Each structure stands twice: as C-alpha cells, then as structure tokens.
Coordinates of C-alpha atoms and ligand atoms in Angstrom, one line a residue:
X1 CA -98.6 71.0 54.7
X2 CA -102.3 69.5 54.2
X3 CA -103.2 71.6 57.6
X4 CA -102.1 75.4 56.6
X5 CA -99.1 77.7 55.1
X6 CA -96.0 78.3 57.4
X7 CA -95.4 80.5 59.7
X8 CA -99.3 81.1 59.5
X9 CA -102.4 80.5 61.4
X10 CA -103.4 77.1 61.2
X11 CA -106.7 76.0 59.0
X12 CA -109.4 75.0 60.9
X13 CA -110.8 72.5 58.3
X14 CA -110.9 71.7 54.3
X15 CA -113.8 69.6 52.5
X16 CA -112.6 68.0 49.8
X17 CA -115.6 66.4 47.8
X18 CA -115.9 64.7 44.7
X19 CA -119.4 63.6 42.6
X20 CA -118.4 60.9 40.0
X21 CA -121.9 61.8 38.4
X22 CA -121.3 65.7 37.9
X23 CA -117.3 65.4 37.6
X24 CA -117.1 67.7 40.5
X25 CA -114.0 67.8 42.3
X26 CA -114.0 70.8 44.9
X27 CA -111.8 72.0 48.0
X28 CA -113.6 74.1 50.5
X29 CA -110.6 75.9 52.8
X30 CA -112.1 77.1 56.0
X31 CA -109.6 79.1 57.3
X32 CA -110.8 81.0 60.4
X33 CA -114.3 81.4 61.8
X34 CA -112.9 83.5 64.7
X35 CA -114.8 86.3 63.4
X36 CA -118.0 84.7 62.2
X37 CA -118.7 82.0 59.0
X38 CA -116.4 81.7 56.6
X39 CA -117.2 83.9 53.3
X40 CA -115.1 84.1 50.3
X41 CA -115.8 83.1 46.8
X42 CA -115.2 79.8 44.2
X43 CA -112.9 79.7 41.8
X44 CA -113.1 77.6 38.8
X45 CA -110.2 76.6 37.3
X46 CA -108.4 74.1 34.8
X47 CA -105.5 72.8 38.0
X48 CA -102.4 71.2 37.0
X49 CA -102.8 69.0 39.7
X50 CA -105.2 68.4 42.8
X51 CA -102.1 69.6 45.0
X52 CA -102.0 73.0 43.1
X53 CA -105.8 73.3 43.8
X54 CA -105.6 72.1 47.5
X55 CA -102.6 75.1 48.1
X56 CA -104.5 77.9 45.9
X57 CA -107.7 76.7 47.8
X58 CA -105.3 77.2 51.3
X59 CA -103.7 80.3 50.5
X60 CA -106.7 81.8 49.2
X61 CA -109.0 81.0 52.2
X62 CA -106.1 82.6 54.4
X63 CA -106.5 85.6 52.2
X64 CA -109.7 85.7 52.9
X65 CA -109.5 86.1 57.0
X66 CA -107.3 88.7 56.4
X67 CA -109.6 90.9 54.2
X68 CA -112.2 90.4 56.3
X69 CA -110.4 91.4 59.4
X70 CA -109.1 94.2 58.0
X71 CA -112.9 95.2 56.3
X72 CA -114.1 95.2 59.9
X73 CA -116.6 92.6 58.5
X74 CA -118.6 89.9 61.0
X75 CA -116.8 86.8 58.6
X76 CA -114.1 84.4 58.7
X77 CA -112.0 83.3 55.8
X78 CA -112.7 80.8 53.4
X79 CA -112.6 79.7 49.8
X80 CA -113.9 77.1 47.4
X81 CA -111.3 75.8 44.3
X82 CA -113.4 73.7 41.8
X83 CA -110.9 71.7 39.5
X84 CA -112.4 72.0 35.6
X85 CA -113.2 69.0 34.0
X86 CA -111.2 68.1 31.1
X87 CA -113.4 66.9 29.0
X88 CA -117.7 67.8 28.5
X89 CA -119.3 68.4 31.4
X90 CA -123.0 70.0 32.2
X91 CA -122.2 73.5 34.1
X92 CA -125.7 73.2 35.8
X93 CA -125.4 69.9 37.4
X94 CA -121.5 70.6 38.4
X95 CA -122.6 73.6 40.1
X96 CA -125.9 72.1 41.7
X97 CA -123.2 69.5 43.0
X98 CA -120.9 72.5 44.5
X99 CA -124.0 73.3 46.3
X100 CA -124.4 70.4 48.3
X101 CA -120.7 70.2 49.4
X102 CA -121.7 74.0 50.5
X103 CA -124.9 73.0 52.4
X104 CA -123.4 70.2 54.0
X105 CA -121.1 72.8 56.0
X106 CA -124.3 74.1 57.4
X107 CA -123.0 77.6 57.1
X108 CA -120.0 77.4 58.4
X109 CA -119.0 78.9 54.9
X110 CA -120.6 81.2 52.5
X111 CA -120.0 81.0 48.7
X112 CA -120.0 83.9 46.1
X113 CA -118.3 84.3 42.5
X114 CA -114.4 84.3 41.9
X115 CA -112.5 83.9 39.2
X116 CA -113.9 81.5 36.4
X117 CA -117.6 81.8 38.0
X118 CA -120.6 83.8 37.3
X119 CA -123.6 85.0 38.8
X120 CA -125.0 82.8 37.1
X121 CA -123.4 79.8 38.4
X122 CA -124.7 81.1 42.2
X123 CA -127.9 81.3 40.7
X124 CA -127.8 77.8 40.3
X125 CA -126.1 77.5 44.1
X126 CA -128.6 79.3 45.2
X127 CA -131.4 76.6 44.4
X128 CA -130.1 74.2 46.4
X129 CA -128.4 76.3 49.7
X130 CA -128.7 79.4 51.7
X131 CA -125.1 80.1 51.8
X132 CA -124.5 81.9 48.7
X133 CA -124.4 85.6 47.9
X134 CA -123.2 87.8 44.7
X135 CA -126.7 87.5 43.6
X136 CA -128.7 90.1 41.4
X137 CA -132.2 90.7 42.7
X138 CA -135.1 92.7 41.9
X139 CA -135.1 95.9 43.4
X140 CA -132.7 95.2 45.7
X141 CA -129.0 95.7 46.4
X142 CA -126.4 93.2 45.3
X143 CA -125.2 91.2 42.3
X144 CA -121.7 91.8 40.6
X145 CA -119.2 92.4 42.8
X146 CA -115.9 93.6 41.1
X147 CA -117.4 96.7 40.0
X148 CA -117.2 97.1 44.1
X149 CA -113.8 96.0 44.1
X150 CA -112.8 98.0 41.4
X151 CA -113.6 101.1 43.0
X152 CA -112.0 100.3 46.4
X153 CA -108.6 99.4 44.2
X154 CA -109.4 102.8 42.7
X155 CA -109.5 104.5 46.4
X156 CA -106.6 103.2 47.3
X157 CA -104.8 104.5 44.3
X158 CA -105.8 108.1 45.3
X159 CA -104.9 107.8 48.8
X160 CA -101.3 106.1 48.0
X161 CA -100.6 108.8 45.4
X162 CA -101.9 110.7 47.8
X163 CA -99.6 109.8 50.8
X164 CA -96.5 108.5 48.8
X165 CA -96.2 110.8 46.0
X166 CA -98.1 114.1 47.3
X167 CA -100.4 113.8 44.6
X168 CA -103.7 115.5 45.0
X169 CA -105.3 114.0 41.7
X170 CA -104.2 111.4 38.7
X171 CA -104.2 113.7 36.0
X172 CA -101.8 112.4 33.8
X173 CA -100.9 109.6 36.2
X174 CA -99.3 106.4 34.4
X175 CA -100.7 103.4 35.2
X176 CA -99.8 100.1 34.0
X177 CA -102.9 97.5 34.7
X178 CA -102.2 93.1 34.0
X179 CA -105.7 91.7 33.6
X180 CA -108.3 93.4 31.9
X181 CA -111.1 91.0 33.1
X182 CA -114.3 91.5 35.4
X183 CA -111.7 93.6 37.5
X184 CA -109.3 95.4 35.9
X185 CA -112.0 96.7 33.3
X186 CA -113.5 98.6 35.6
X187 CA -111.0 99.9 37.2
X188 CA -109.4 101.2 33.8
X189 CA -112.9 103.1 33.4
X190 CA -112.2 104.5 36.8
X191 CA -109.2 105.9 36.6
X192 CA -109.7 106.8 32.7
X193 CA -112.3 109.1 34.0
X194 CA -109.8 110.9 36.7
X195 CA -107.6 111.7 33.6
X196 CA -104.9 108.9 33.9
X197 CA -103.0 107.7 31.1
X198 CA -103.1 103.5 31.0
X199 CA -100.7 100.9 29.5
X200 CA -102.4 97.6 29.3
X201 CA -102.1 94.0 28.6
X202 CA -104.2 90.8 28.3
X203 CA -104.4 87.5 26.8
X204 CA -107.5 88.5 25.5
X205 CA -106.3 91.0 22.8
X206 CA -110.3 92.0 22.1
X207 CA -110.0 93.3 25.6
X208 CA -106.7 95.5 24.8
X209 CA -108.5 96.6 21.7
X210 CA -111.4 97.9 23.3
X211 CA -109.6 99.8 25.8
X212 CA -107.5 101.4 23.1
X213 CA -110.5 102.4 21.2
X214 CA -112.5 103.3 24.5
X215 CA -109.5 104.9 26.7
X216 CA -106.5 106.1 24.5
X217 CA -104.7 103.1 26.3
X218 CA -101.0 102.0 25.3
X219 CA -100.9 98.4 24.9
X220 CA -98.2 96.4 25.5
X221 CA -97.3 92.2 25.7
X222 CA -98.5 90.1 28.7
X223 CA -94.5 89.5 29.4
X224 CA -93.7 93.2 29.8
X225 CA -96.3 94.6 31.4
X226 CA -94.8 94.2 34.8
X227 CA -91.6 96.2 33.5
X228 CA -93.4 99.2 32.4
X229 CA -92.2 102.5 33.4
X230 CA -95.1 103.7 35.5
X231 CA -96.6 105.7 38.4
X232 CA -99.0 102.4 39.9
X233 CA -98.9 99.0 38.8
X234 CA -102.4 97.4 38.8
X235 CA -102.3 93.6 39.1
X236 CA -105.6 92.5 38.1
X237 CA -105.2 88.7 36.8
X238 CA -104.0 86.1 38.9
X239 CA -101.8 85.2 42.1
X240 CA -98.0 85.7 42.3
X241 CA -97.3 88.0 39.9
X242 CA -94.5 90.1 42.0
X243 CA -91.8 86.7 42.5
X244 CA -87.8 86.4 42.3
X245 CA -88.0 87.4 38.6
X246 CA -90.4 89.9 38.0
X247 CA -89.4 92.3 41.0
X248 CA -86.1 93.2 39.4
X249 CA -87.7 94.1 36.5
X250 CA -90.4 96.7 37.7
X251 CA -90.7 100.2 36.9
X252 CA -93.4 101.0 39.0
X253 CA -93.2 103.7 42.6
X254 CA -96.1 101.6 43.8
X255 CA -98.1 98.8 43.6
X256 CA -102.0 98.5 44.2
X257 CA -104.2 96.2 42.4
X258 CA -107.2 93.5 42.4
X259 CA -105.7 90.7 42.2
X260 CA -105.4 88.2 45.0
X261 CA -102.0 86.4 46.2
X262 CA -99.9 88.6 44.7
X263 CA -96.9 88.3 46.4
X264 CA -95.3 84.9 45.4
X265 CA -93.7 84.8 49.2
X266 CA -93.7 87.1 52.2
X267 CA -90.2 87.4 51.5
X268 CA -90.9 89.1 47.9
X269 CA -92.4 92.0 50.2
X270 CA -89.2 92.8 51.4
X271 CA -87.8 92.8 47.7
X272 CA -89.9 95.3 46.8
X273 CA -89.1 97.3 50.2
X274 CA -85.4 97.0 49.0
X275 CA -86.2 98.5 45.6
X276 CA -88.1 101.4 47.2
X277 CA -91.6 100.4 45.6
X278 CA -94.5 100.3 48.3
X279 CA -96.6 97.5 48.2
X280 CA -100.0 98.3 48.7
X281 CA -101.4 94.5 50.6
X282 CA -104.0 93.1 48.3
X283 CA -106.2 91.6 50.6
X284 CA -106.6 95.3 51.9
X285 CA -107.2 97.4 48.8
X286 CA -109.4 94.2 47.2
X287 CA -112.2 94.4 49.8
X288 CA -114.6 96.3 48.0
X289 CA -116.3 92.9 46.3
X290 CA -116.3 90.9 49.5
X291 CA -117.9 94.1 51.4
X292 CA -120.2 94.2 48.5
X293 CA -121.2 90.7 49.2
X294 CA -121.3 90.5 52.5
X295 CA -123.8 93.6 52.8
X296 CA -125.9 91.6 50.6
X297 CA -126.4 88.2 52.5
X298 CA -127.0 89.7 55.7
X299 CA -129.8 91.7 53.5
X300 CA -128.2 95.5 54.7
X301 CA -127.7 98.7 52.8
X302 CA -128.4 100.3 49.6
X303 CA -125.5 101.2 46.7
X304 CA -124.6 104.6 48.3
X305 CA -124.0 103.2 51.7
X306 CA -121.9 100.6 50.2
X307 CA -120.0 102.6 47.9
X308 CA -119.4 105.2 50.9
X309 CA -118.3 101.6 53.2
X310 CA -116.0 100.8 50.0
X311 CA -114.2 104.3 49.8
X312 CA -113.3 103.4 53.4
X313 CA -110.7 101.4 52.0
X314 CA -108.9 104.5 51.2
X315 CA -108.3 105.7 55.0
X316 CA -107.1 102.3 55.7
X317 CA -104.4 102.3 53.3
X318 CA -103.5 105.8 55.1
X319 CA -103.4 103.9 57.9
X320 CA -101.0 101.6 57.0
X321 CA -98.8 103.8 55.9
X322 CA -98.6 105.9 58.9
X323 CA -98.0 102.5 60.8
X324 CA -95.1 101.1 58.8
X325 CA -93.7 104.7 59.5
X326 CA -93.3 103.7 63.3
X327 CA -92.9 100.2 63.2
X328 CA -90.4 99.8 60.2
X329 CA -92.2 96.7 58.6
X330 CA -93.1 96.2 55.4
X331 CA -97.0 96.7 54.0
X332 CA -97.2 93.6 54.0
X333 CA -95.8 92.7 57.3
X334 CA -97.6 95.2 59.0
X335 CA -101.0 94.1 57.2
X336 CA -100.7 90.5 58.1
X337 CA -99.8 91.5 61.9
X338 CA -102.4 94.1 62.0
X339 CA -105.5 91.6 60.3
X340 CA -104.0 88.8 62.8
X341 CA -104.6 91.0 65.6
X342 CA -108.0 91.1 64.7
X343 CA -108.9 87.6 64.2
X344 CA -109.6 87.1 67.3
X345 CA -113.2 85.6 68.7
X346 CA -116.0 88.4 69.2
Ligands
NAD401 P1 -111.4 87.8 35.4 O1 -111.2 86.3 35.2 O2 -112.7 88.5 35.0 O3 -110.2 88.6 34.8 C1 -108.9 88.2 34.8 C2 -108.3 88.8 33.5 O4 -106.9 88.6 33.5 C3 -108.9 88.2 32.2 O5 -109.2 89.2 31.3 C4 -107.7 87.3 31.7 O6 -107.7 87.2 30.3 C5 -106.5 88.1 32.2 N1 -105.2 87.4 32.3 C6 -105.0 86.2 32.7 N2 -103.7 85.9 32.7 C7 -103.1 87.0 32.3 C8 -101.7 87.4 32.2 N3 -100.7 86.6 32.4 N4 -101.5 88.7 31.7 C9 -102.4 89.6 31.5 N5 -103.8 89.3 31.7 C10 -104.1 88.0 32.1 O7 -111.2 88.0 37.0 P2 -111.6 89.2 38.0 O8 -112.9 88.9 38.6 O9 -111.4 90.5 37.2 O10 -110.5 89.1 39.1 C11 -109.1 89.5 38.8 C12 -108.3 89.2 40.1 O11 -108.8 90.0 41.2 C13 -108.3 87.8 40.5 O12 -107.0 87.5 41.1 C14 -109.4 87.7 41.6 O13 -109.1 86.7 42.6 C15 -109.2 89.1 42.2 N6 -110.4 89.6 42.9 C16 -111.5 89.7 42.3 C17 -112.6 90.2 42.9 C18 -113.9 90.4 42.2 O14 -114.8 91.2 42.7 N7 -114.1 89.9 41.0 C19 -112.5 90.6 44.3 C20 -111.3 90.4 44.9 C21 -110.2 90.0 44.2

C-alpha cells in the first residue's frame, strides 16, 4: 500500500517532490514522530522504478522508528530515497533541491548520509536547511558516521559470541562479511584487530584486494559469500539479503551485520529460527551511525561519550536474547514487539 507495510504501523506521511530544473525526484517517508522528528538518512540510488523507490523509501523509514526506539533516542523514523538521474546531472543543484523538499517539512524530519551520499552532499544540504546532521566540523564532534556503526555491529558480535557460542574473545573467529563499503570496511579493521579470520566479497574487487593485502582475508564471489562456512555472517551491502533462496544455503551460527532490511520478510526470520541460525535484528546492532548523528544535531557529547553510548548496543543484544528465552519469539519478533512498545508519545 501507498500508506505503510502490512501488519505494521501505519505512515504518518510521505513527500514526494520533483524539480524538473535539477532532475530531482525524492520520497521523504515519515514514518513515526511518536518519539520526536523524524531522523534517518538519504539514499541515492539508480531505482528500477518510482514504486521500488516509494517501498525502499517506506520500509526504510519504518526501520528507522525501530532503531531509534530501541537506541533510546528522542527521534522518530524517517528516510529520504532520491531516484538517480539517468543521464548528466549537476550533484550540487540536485542536492540544494533535496534541501528545500527537507526545509519545507519544517523539521518534522532530519536528513543525514545513507548509502550513495556523502558528507559532502549534506554540506550542500546544509546551506539551505537546519535539518541535516552527519556533518564534519572544526573542533567539534561529528562527521562520518559508519565508523560509529561499524563499531556497534562489532559490539554486537562480541556479545552474541558471547551469549550464543560462550566465546569470551574472536581469536580465530570466522567471519564472512558481503559489502566492503563505508561499513563493512570498518568493521573488517575491527574485528581484524581482535584476531578474526575474514572471508570477503565485493563488487568492487580493489576493495577485496585491499583487504587481502591489509587483513590476510579470503576472498570469495559475491554469489557465495552468503554460503560460506562461518562463525558470523556480516551483511554490510544492501537490503534483503537473507530471502527464500539464500537461507537454505547459509553456513553461518549467526547473523549480525550493517546492513539495513535484511530480512526479505518477517517470515524469513522464522527460516532462519528453523535452521538454528540466530538473527541478530539489524535495526538493533546498526544504531551506532544514527546515535552518532543524532548526538551531533542536538550539539551533545564528545567521541568517548559516544563510543561508550555505541558499545551500549552490546547489552541490548544481551537483552534480546535473554527475552526470546522466555517468550519463544524470534529476534526479530521480539525486536519489532519490543521497539513498538516503545514508540509510544513522550
Ligand atoms: P556503501 O555504499 O559504502 O557500501 C556498500 C558496499 O557493498 C559497497 O562496497 C558495494 O560495492 C558493496 N556491494 C553492493 N552490492 C553487493 C553485493 N551484491 N555483494 C557484495 N558487495 C556488494 O554503504 P555503507 O554506508 O557501508 O552501508 C552499508 C549498509 O549498511 C547499507 O545497507 C546501509 O543502509 C547500512 N547502514 C549504514 C550506516 C552507515 O553509518 N553508513 C548506518 C546504518 C546502516
């Protein structure tokens, strides 16, 4: 539907706005302002259609309520999609378009990078609206964000290996990461440095190269990374990577990574109950940018306290394994009932 997911709460409103002169055609999915304005990211992407960009731009911004929920942060959930041009277009202008659609919501949502967009690009926003964060500044905290997010996925990692496997460090711990990008880079320096031993894949083969030469890391083909025999698959590209045909396949005891939507349906969340693999949620392990961000509009913090917020992360995934222990859900069940619990006005 036009108005939300099924089974799901409702959207409360989505801009769609177009500017013939920049070529910009953009979404802006407010899902929830329960718990405050709306704050997620904008993605940039080539769409198949306007209807794929519409439900990534839904699914997303749903995401988005959740993580913040969870996150304990003062936000709702929201998220911009801006279609790609196909042919030349000035990156400036498009951008400096995006940021009227943004101020014309008056802050009812907050912008920030995502995949396909830079800081940059919010640089740009920034000229022209308030509502933007993910901003480097001088001598003060911000910028960047998945260096953030990396280390929360990282956290979460230790605490499921941790909790699931009775692991007390990842020496030696295999893990199999899709999407070396902004991301998964990171995180591959992360847990390089706590002695695991990565497999890897990318489009990109300079970035499977690189982590070769930097990490010792096995590199495989972007079809069978999913299948690799491993301790922790990292999904770090894009959405609905664990479907119908890639969960039979896996080799993995669990699964934590960046990326968002990973689950194709709620349904696949069961698969992966039925094949024993525990599904860390990603909208729980991924909060480290958005916390990041967040910190950084309302002007609060330094790196340490946000790092020691980020590593947070880690008791939460304890957590949710202690509650799927009593109720008999799934991660993912419980994480959607236990962030709808929350999105609830203050
Ligand atoms: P990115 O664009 O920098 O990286 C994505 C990487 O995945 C690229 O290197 C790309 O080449 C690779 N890739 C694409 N398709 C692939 C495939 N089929 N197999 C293997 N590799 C493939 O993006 P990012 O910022 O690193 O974000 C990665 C994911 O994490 C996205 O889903 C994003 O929404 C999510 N996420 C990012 C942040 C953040 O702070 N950047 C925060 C939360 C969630």
């Amino acid at each position: 539907s036009f108005f939300g997911l099924p089974h799901q709460v409702p959207h409360e409103r989505v801009l769609i706005a177009a500017d013939a002169a920049t070529g910009l055609r953009t979404m802006i999915a407010i899902h929830s302002t329960a718990r405050g304005p709306a704050f997620g990211g904008c993605r940039f992407w080539a769409y198949e259609n306007d209807l794929a960009a519409h439900h990534d731009a839904l699914r997303l911004s749903q995401g988005m309520s959740m993580k913040n929920a969870l996150a304990g942060l003062p936000f709702g959930g929201g998220k911009a999609v801006i279609v790609k041009p196909k042919g030349d277009f000035d990156r400036a202008a498009l951008f400096a378009a995006f940021a009227r659609a943004v101020d014309s919501l008056q802050g009812a949502y907050i912008t920030a990078e995502d995949v396909g967009t830079t800081t940059a690009d919010m640089r740009g926003v920034q000229a022209l609206t308030p509502y933007v964060s993910g901003i480097p500044r001088e001598g003060a905290f911000g910028g960047d964000p998945s260096p953030k997010t990396a280390w929360g996925v990282f956290v979460s990692i230790q605490a499921g290996a941790k909790t699931l496997l009775g692991r007390s460090d990842l020496q030696g711990f295999r893990v199999a990461i899709q999407g070396l990008g902004a991301v998964g880079w990171h995180l591959a320096e992360f847990l390089h440095q706590a002695g695991a031993r990565l497999v890897v894949a990318d489009i990109d083969a300079a970035k499977t190269a690189k982590a070769q030469a930097q990490f010792g890391a096995d590199v495989v083909s972007v079809e069978t990374i999913l299948a690799q025999p491993c301790d922790v698959l990292a999904p770090c590209a894009l959405g609905a990577s664990l479907n119908a045909a890639s969960i039979p396949q896996l080799n993995a005891r669990f699964i934590c990574g960046a990326a968002n939507n990973q689950l194709a349906t709620l349904q696949d969340g069961s698969a992966l109950a039925e094949r024993g693999i525990t599904y860390l949620p990603d909208y729980l392990v991924n909060a480290g940018g958005i916390i990041s961000v967040a910190r950084e509009f309302r002007n609060e913090g330094e790196e340490g306290a946000v790092m020691a917020e980020v590593s947070r992360i880690a008791d939460r995934v304890q957590e949710l394994l202690a509650r799927i222990q009593t109720s008999g859900r799934t991660p993912a069940a419980e994480a959607d009932v236990w962030a709808q619990s929350l999105l609830v006005r203050a």
